[in-house]
Amino acid sequence: MRWLRTLILSGLLALSIGFGSPIGLPLAAAQKADQTVYIVQPGDTLASIALRYGLATVDLAKANGLINPNLVYVGQPIVIPAATPPATATPSTPRAKLASIANRLHIVQADETLFGIALKYGTTIQSFIDANQLSNAGFIVAGQPLIIPITARSNEAGTAQPRTPLPAPFTGLDIGQLPLQQGSLMEITIHASQPVSLTGQFGNWSIPFIQDGDRYIGLVGVGAHPVTGVTPGLHSVIITATQDNALPTVISSNVQINPGHYNSEYIRLSADRQELLDPQNVNSELAKLNAAWTVFNPIHYWTGLFRVPVDKFIKISSPFGTRRSYDGGPFVSYHEGTDFAVPAGTPVHAPADGVVVVAEPLSVRGNAVVIDHGWGVFTGLYHLSEIKVTPGQTVKQGDLVGLSGNTGLSTGAHLHWDIRIRGLNVDAMQLTRQVFP
Ligand SMILES: [Zn+2]
């Protein structure tokens, strides 16, 4: 697990009354607007830090006046240059240009496959999928930048909890799991020196925190579509701690959101299903489901990885995030889940433990089962031919919840699985690859 521990000095300085210069850095450096400082953690290299912020290692070394970029130390503040504009004087030769980016990104060429790229870098397809959170390895496109996975890196070192120079009562702030992209699930872990009341904000989204032993955890979805979600780039996470009779303490952290690189697809609907697209139809169903999705259940039901809800499938017929046009209309919506091509009647299993909150026929989603996994995480399983559970029923991972089908707004037998975090869709497949707390 790799964590980003970072703090924006401007955020700290806004509340500096009472704790002076707690981080021991020259204030002059701290007062520069929009400057992010990253504190080097165990296991970090300058290259890995550059990767997190989408920068070239040489640029980061230059910005920090580092003569030997191989020598960074734990606790060292590294200034992250603000939005790096494209170099005006581009290197004159292609070779020079390549050298400046070769240690972080690979730009997919027209004739390349992921297998070929993995082979080129002497690593596996899976490590590329993990590093880039690719929901479907088959969907790489020419011109797409791929993060080259960092190998030979100790996971043990990355999870050590060092003393961090945060204002009291904060003693640690971790943001994972990196790299983050549109459609990701973001996990925020706070350590505090004493019990506190925490609130968080990411864009328009508030972040509820749950105490788990000596840490507080918040889960927040990163929107997949620029219309309703976030645009790629740097975004702030703001955390406020409140204690009895004390002024609130606020820290903030910049996180890099990478583009989702989603494809587009055109969908044609047969005449008898057209009426399902009627906004009134769509919205009344959504309102009903929102009432279920937005209930925050503090019980944490699941453990470990989620599983794909079918034992086997022919293919992923439509991955998460694909921009959709219905019958030639504009691409204003996106695919909110992952579609598995399976014959009708295929057993559908609970992806993780939870409680069934919806089990009924809906007009757009067809026969639907929604499972509350706790902490604001919900599974939706749609277009079923049969429902095998009832609302209020507790399910364990792998339990039969229904049979796949072709009901509702569907153009053939398949299973649609989606994950929502307090109503916001994220890529469900991420939870089958990465363990969230
Ligand atoms: Zn679907």
Tab-separated table of C-alpha atoms and ligand atoms in Angstrom, residues 335 339 414 416, ligand 1:
chain	number	residue	atom	x	y	z
A	335	HIS	CA	-21.764	3.700	-17.760
A	339	ASP	CA	-21.301	-5.280	-17.533
A	414	HIS	CA	-25.837	-9.564	-19.014
A	416	HIS	CA	-24.574	-5.067	-14.482
B	1	ZN	ZN	-24.408	-1.836	-17.291
